[in-house]
Short mmCIF file of C-alpha atoms and ligand atoms in Angstrom, two decimals:
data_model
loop_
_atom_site.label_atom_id
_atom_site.label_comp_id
_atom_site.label_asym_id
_atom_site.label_seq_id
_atom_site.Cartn_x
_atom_site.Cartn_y
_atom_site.Cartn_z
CA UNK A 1 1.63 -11.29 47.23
CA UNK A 2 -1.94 -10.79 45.13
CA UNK A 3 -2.99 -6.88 45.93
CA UNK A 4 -5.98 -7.64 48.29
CA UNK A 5 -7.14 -4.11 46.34
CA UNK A 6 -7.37 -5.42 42.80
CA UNK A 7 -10.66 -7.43 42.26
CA UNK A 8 -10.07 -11.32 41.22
CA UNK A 9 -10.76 -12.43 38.12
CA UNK A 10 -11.05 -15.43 36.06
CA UNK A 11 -7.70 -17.01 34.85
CA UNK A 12 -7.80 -18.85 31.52
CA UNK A 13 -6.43 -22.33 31.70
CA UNK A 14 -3.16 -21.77 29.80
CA UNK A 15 -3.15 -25.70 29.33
CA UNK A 16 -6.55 -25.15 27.64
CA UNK A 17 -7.64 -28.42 28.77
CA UNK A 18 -11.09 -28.10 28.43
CA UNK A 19 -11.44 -24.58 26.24
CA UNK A 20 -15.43 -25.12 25.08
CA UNK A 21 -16.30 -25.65 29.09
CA UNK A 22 -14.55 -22.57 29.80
CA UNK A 23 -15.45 -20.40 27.34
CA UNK A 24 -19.41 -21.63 28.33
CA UNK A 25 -18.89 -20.32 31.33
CA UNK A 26 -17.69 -16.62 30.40
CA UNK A 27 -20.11 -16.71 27.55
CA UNK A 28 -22.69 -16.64 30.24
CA UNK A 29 -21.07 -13.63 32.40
CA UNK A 30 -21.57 -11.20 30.40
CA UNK A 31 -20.91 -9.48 26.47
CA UNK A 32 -17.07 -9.71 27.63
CA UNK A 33 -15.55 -10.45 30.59
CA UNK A 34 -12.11 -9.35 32.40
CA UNK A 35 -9.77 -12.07 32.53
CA UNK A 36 -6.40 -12.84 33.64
CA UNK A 37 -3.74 -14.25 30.87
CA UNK A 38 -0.30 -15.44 31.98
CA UNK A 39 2.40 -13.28 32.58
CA UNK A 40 -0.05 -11.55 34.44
CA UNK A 41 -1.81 -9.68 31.80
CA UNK A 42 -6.03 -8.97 32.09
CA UNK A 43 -7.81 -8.75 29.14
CA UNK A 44 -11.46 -8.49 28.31
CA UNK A 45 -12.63 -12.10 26.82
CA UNK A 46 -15.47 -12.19 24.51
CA UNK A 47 -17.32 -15.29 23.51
CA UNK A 48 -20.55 -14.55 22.52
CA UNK A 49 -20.93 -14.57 18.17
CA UNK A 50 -22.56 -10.96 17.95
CA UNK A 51 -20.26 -9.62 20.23
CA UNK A 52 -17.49 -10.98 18.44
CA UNK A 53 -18.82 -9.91 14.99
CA UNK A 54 -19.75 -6.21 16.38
CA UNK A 55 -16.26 -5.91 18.10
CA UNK A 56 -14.18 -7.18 14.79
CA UNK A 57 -15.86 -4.54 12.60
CA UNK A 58 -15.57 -1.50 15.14
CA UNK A 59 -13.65 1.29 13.73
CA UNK A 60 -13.12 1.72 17.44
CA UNK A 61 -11.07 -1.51 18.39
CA UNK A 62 -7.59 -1.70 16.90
CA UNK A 63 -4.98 -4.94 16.28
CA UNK A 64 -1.64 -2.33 16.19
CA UNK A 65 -0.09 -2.72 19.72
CA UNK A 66 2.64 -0.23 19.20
CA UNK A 67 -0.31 2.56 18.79
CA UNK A 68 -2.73 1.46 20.88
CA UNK A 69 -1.91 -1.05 23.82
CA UNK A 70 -0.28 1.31 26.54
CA UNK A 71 -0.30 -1.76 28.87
CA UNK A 72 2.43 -3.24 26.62
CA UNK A 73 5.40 -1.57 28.52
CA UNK A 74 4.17 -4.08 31.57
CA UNK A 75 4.15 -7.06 29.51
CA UNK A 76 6.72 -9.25 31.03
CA UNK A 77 10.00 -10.92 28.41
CA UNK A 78 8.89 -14.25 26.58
CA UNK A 79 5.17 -13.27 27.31
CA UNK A 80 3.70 -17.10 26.24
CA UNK A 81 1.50 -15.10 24.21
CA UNK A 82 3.65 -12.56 22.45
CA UNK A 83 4.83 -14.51 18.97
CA UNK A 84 1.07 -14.04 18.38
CA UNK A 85 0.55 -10.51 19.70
CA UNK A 86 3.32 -9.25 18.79
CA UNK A 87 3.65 -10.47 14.94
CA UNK A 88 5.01 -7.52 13.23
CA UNK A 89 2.90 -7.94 9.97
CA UNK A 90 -0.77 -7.29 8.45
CA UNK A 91 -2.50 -9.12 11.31
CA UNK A 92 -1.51 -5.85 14.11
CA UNK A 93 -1.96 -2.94 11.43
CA UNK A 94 -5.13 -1.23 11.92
CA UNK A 95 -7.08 1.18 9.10
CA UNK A 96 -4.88 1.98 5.69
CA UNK A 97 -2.03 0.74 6.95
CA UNK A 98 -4.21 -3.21 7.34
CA UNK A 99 -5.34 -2.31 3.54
CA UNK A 100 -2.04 -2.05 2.53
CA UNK A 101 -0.26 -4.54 4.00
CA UNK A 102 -3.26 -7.14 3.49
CA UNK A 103 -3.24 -6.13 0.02
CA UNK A 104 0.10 -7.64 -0.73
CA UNK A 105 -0.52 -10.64 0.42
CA UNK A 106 -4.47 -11.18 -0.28
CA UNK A 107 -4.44 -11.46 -4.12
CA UNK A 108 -2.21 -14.75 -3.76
CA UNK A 109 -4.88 -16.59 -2.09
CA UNK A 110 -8.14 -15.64 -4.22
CA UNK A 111 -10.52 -18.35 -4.87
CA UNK A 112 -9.14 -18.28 -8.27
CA UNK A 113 -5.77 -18.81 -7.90
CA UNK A 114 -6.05 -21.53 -4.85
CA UNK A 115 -7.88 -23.85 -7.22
CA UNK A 116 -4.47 -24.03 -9.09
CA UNK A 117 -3.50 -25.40 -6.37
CA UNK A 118 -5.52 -28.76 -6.27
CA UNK A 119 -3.14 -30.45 -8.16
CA UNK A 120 -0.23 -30.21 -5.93
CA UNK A 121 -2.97 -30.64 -2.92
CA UNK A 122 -3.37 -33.76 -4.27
CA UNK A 123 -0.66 -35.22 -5.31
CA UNK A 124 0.97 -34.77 -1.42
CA UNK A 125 -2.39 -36.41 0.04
CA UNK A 126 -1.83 -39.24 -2.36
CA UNK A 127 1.70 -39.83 -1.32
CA UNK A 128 1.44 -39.62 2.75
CA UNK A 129 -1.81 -41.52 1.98
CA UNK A 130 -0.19 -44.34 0.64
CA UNK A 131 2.58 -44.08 3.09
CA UNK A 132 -0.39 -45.06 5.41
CA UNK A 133 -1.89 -47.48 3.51
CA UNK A 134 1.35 -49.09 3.32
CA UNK A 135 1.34 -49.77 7.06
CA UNK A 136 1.19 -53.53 8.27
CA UNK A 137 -2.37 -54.85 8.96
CA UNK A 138 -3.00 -53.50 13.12
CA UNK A 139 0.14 -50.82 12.78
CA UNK A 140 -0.85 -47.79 14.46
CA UNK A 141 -0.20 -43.86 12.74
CA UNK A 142 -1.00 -40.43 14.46
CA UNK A 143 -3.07 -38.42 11.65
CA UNK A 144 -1.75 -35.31 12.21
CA UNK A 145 2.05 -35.89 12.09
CA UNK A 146 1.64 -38.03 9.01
CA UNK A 147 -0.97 -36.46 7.29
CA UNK A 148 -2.39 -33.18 8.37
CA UNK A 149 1.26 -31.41 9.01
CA UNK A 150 3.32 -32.90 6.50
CA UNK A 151 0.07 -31.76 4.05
CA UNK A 152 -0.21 -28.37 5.15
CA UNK A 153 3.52 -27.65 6.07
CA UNK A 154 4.28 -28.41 2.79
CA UNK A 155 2.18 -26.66 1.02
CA UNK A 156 2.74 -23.19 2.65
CA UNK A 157 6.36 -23.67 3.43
CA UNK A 158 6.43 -24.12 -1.25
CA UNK A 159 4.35 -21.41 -1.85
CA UNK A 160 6.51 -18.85 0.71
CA UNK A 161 10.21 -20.99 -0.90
CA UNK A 162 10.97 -21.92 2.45
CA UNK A 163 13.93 -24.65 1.46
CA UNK A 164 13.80 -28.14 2.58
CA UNK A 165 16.12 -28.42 4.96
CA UNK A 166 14.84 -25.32 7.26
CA UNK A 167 10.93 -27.01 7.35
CA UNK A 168 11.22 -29.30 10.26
CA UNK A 169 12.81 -26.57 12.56
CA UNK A 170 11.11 -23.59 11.77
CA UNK A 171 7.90 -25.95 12.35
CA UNK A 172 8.91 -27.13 15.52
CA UNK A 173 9.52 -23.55 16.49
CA UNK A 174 6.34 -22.53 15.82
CA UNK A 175 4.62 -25.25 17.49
CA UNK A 176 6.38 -24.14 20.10
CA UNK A 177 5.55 -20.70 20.35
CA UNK A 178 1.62 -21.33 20.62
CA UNK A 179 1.83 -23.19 23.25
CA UNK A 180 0.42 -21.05 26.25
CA UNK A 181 1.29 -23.34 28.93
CA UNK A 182 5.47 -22.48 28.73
CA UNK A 183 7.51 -21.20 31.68
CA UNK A 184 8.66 -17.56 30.62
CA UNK A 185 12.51 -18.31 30.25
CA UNK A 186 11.65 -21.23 28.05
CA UNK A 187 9.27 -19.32 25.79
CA UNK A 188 12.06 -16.19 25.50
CA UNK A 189 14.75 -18.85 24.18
CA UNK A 190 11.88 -20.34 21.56
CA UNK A 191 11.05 -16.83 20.71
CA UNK A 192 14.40 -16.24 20.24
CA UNK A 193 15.43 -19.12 18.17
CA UNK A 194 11.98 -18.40 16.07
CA UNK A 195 13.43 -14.70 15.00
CA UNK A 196 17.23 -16.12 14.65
CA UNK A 197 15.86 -18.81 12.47
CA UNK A 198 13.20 -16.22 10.70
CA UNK A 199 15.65 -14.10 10.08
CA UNK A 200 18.50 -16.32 8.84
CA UNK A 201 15.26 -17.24 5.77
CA UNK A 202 14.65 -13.75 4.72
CA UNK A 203 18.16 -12.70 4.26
CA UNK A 204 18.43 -16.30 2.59
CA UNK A 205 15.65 -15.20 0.50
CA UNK A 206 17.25 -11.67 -0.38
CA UNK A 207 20.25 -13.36 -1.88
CA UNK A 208 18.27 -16.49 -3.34
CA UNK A 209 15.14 -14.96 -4.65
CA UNK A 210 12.63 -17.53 -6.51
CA UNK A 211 9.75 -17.86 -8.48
CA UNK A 212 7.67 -18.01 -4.82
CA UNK A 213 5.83 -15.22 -2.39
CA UNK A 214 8.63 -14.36 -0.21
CA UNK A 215 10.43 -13.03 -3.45
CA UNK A 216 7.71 -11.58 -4.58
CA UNK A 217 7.51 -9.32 -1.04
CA UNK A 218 11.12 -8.34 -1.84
CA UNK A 219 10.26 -6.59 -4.98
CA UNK A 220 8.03 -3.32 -5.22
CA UNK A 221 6.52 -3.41 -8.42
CA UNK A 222 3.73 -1.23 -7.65
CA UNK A 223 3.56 2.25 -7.66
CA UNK A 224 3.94 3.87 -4.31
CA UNK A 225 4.89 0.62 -3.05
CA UNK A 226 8.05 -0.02 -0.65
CA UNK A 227 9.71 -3.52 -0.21
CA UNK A 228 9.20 -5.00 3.00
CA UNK A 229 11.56 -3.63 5.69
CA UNK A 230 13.38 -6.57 7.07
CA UNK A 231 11.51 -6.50 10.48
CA UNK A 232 8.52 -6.86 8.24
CA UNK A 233 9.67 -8.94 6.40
CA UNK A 234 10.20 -11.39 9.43
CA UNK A 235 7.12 -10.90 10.62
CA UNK A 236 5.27 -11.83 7.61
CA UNK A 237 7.17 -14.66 7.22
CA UNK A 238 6.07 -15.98 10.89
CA UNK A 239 2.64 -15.00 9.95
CA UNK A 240 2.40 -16.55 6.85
CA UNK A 241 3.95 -19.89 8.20
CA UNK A 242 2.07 -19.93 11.31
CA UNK A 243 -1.18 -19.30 10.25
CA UNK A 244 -0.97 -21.98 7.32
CA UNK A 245 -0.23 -24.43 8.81
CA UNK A 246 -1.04 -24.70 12.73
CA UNK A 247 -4.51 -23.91 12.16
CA UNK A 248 -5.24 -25.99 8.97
CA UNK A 249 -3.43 -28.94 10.57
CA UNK A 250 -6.59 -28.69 13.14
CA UNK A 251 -8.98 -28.54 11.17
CA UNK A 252 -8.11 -31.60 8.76
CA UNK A 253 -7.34 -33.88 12.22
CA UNK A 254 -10.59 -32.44 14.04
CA UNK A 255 -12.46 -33.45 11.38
CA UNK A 256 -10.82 -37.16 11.07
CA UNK A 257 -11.38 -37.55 14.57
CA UNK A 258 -15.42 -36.60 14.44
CA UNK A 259 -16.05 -38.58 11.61
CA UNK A 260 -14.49 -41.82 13.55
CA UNK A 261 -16.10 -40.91 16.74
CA UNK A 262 -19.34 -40.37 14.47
CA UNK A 263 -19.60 -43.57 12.28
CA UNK A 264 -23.49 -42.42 11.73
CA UNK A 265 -21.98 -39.27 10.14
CA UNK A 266 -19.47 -41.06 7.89
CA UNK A 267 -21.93 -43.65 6.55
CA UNK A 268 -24.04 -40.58 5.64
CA UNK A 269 -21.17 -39.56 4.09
CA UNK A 270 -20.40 -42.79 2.17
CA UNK A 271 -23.95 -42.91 1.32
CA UNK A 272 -23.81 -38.81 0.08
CA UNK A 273 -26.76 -37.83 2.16
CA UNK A 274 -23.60 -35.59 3.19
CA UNK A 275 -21.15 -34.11 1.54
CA UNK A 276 -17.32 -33.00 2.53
CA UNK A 277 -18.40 -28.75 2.84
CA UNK A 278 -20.90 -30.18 5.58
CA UNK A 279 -18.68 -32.35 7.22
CA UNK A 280 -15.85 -29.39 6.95
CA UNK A 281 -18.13 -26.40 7.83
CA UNK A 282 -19.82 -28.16 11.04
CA UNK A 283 -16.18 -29.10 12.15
CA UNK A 284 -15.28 -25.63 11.82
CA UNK A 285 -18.54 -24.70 13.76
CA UNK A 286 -18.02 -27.31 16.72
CA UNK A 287 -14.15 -27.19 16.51
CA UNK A 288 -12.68 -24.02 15.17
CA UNK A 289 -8.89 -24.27 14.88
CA UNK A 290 -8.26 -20.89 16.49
CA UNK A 291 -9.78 -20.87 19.95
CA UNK A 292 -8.92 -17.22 20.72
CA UNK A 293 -6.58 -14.57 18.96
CA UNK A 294 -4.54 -12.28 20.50
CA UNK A 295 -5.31 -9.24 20.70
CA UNK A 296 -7.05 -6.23 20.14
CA UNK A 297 -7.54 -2.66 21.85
CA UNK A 298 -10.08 -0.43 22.13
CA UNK A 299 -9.63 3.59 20.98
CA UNK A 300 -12.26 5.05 23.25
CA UNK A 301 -14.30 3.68 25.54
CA UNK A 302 -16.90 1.04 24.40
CA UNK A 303 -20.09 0.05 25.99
CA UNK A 304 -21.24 -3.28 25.51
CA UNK A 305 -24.69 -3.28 27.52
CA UNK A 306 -25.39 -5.50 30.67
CA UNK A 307 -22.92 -3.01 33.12
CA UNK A 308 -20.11 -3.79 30.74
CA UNK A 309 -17.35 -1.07 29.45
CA UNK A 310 -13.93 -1.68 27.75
CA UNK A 311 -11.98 0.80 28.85
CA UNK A 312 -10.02 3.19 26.20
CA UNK A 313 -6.47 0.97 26.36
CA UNK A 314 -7.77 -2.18 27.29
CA UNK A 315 -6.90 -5.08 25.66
CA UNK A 316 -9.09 -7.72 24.30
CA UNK A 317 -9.39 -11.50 23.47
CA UNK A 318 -11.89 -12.53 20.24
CA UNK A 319 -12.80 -16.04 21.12
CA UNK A 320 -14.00 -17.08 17.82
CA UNK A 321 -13.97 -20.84 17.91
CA UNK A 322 -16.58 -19.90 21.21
CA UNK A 323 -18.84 -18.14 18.65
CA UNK A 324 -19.73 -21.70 16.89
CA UNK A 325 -20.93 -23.39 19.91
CA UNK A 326 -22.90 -20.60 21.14
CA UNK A 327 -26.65 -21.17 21.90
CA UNK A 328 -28.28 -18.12 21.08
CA UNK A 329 -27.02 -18.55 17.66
CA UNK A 330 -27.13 -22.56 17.52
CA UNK A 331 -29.92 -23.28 20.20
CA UNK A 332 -30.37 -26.89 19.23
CA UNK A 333 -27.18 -28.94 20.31
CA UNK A 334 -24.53 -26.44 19.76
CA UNK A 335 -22.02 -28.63 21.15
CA UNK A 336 -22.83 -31.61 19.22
CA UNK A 337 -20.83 -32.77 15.58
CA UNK A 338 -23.96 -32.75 13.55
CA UNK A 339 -22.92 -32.34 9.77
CA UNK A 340 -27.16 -33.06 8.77
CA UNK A 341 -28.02 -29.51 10.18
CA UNK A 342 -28.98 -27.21 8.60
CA UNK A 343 -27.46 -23.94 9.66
CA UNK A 344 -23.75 -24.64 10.46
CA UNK A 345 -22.54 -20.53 10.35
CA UNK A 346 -19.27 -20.11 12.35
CA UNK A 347 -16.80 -17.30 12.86
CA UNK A 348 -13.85 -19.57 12.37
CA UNK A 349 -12.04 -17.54 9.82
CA UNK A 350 -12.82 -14.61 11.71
CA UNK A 351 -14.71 -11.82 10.18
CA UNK A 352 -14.54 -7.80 9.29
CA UNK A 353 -11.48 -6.77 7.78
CA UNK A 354 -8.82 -9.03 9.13
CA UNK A 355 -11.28 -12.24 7.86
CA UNK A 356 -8.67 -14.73 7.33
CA UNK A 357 -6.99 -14.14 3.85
CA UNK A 358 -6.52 -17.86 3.81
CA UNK A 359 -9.78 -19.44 3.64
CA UNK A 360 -10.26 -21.04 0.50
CA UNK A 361 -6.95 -22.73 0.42
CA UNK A 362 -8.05 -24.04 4.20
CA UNK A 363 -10.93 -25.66 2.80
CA UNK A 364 -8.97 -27.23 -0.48
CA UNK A 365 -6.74 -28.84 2.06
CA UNK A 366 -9.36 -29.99 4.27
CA UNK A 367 -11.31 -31.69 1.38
CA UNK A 368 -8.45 -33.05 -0.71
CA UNK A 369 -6.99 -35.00 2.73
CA UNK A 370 -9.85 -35.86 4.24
CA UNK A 371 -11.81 -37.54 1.04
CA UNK A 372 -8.48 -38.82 -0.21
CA UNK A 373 -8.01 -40.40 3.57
CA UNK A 374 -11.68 -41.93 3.69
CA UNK A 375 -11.56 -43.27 0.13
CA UNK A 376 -8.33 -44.85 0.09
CA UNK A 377 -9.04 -46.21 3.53
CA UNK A 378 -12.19 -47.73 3.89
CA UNK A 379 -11.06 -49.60 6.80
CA UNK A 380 -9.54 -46.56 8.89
CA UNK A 381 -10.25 -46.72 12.33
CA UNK A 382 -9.13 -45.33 15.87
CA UNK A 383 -6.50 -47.37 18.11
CA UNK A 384 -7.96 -46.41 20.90
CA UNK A 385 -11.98 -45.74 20.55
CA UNK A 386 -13.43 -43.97 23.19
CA UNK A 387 -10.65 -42.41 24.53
CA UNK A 388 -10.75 -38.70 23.66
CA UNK A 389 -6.65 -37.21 22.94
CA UNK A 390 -5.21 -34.64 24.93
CA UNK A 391 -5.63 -31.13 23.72
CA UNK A 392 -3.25 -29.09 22.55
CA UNK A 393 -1.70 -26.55 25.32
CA UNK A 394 -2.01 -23.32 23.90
CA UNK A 395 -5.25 -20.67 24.42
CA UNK A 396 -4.77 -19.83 20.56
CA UNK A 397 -4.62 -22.82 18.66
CA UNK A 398 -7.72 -25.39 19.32
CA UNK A 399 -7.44 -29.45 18.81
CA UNK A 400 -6.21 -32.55 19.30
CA UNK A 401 -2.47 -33.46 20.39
CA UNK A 402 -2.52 -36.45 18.12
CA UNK A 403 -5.45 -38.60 16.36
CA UNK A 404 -4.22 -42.06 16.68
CA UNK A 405 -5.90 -44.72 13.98
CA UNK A 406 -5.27 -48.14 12.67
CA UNK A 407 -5.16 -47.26 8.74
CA UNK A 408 -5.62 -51.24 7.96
CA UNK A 409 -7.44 -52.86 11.16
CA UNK A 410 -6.29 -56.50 11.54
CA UNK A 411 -8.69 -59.13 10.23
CA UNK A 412 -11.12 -60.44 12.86
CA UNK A 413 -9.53 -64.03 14.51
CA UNK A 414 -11.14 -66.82 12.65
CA UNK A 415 -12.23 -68.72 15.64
CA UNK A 416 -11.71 -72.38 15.19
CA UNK A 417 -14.56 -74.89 14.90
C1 HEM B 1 -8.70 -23.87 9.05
C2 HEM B 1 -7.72 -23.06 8.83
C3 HEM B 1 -7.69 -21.63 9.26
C4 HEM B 1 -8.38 -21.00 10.25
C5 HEM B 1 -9.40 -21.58 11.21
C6 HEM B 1 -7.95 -19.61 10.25
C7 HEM B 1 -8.44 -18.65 11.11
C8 HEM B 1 -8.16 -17.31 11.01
C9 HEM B 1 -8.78 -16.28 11.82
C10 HEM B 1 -9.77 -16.54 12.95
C11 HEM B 1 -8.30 -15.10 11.40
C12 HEM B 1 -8.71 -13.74 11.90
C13 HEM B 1 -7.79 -13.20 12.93
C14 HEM B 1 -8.34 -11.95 13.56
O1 HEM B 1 -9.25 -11.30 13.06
O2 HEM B 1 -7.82 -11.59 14.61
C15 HEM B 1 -7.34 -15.37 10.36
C16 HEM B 1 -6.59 -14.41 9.72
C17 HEM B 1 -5.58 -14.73 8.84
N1 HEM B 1 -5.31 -15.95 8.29
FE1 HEM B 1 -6.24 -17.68 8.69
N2 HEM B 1 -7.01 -19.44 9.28
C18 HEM B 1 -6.83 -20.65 8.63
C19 HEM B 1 -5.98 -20.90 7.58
C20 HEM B 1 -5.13 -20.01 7.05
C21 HEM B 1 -4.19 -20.30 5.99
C22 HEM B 1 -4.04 -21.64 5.27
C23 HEM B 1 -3.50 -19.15 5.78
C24 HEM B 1 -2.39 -18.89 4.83
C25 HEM B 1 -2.46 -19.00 3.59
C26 HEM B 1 -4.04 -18.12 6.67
C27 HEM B 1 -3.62 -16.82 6.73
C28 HEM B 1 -4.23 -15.84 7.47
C29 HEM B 1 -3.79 -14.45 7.47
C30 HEM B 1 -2.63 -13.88 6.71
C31 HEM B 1 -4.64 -13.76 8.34
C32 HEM B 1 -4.60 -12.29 8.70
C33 HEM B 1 -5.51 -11.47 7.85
C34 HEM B 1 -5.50 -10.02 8.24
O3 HEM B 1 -5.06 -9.67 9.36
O4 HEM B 1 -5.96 -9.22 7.44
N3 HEM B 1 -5.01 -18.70 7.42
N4 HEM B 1 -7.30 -16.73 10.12
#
């Protein structure tokens, strides 16, 4: 029985069937606005973009649960949200220890050295390109199990020397573990199996080290600097994995799937009225591949304005694929695909000092897929136009289940006569 005592609040669809609607509706509320997560849990949600940005870069608001989050003692055993909130690595450190952490891993993914990367980018759009290509004339594929995932799965799963033969697992796993719409017992046993499997790489690692990153957090070659403690270690590794690939995956079959729902948009494209940074940027405006993260806590009380305080403790949900859509910062059709206009800004990659390290190698794959997709496939089309795909179930991760398409559309009938 509910406590008649406690005041009701909005529950976020866990099946996130329709997350723009329902973040709409909250951005309207108010700066944030109390909501109830599963296993129970409230949390403030904030959808608005200057909320979001002021929030991020308060000194006041903290990712480290341990320090911060007093509610966590009540947070009930395979939590559908904990993989994410609970990730013991750079994402939940707050102040120094964020510097530090983030500064192992940051210098890997500079501009610089993810342009060394086009070649291999390439080369694995190429193949699972002409894997499609390959397919009979009217033979249906799903874009993001053939292209997106294999594409960015691979890539991360090389640079971190995850071996072969753990990749489809570990990626299941992690699928898994964002989706928000799991029965607790199931999501303790995938949480489980995640660490088991997590753990079984690192120690792996320790007694195979490579010329790859996870070796490279093994070894302390700078001054001061500890190797990572295995819980760390673990933790990184999830990290790392997750956030390369389930997010990236989105954004490369989001894409596909406006530019086929938008021929205008693609001809533009064709015709390079357009170019791939518009068609990427306004997908990661309209569609950002993480719909909320997980969370953070405020130090003291904070006043947001309009009647609206998060409490010292509280925990809080940064909606930041909301913060594209939103109409005081896009008034003219913030919810349309619109890759002509001209200011496309989006928080997608977050912002302040957890801005997502990965960014520029997100865009590489994004550009290298999609324009090696289009161009080797004039022809590409939907299977089933007009039918939108189910969304993914999971309040963190934002876009479609599967983006089905006819690489090579059969030939019109000639009709007879
Ligand atoms: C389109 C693809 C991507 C999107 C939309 C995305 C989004 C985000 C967002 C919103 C954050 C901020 C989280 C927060 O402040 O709470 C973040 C952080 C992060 N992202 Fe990404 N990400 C993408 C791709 C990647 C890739 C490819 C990698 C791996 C190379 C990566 C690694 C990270 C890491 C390590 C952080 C944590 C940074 C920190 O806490 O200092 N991301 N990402």
């Amino acid at each position: 029985m509910s406590d008649p005592s406690v005041p009701k609040c909005p529950f976020l669809d866990p099946t996130a069937a329709s997350p723009h609607a329902e973040a709409a509706e909250l951005r309207v509320q108010g700066p944030a606005v109390l909501v109830e997560l599963p296993g129970r849990v409230r949390a403030w949600s904030v959808t608005r973009h200057s909320v979001i940005q002021a929030l991020t870069t308060d000194p006041r608001v903290s990712r480290d649960f341990r320090r911060h989050w007093p509610g966590m003692a009540d947070v009930p055993d395979g939590w559908v949200l904990g993989s994410v909130a609970f990730q013991d690595s750079l994402v939940n450190r707050y102040g120094e220890e964020h510097r530090r952490a983030r500064g192992r891993i940051a210098p890997s993914f500079m501009p610089r050295r993810v342009k060394l990367m086009r070649p291999q980018v390439q080369a694995m759009a190429d193949q699972l390109v002409a894997a499609l290509g390959a397919l009979a004339p009217g033979e249906c594929a799903d874009l993001r199990s053939a292209l997106a995932r294999p594409l960015t799965m691979t890539v991360i799963c090389d640079l971190f020397g995850v071996p072969e033969e753990r990749r489809e697992r570990l990626g299941a796993l992690i699928d898994r573990a964002l989706d928000s719409s799991m029965a607790e017992d199931a999501a303790l046993a995938v949480q489980n199996e995640l660490y088991e499997r997590l753990g079984e790489l690192a120690a792996h690692k320790r007694a195979n080290p490579g010329a790859d990153l996870t070796s490279d957090l093994l070894l302390s070659d700078r001054p001061g600097e500890q190797p990572l403690a295995e819980h760390e270690l673990v933790g990184t590794l999830f990290t790392m994995i997750a956030a390369g690939f389930e997010t990236a995956v989105n954004l490369i079959s989001s894409a596909a799937l406006e530019l086929l729902t938008h021929p205008e948009q693609l001809a533009r494209l064709r015709a390079g009225t357009i170019d791939w940074t518009d068609v990427i940027e306004e997908t990661l405006r309209v569609e950002g591949p993480v719909m909320y993260v997980p969370l953070r806590y405020a130090l003291e009380d904070i006043d947001l304005g309009e009647g609206v305080l998060i409490a010292k403790g509280a925990p809080i949900m940064v909606g930041f694929a909301a913060a594209g859509r939103d109409p005081q910062e896009h008034p003219d059709r913030p919810d349309e695909f619109d890759p002509t206009r001209a200011d496309k800004s989006h928080l997608a990659f977050g912002h302040g000092p957890h801005f997502c390290v990965g960014a520029p190698l997100a865009r590489l794959e994004a550009e290298v897929a999609l324009s090696t997709l289009f161009e080797r496939l004039p022809e590409l089309a939907l299977a089933e136009p007009g039918q939108r795909p189910a969304r993914l179930p999971s309040l963190v991760v934002n876009g479609p289940e599967a983006v089905e398409v006819v690489p090579r559309p059969r030939s019109a009938p000639v009709t007879p006569g």
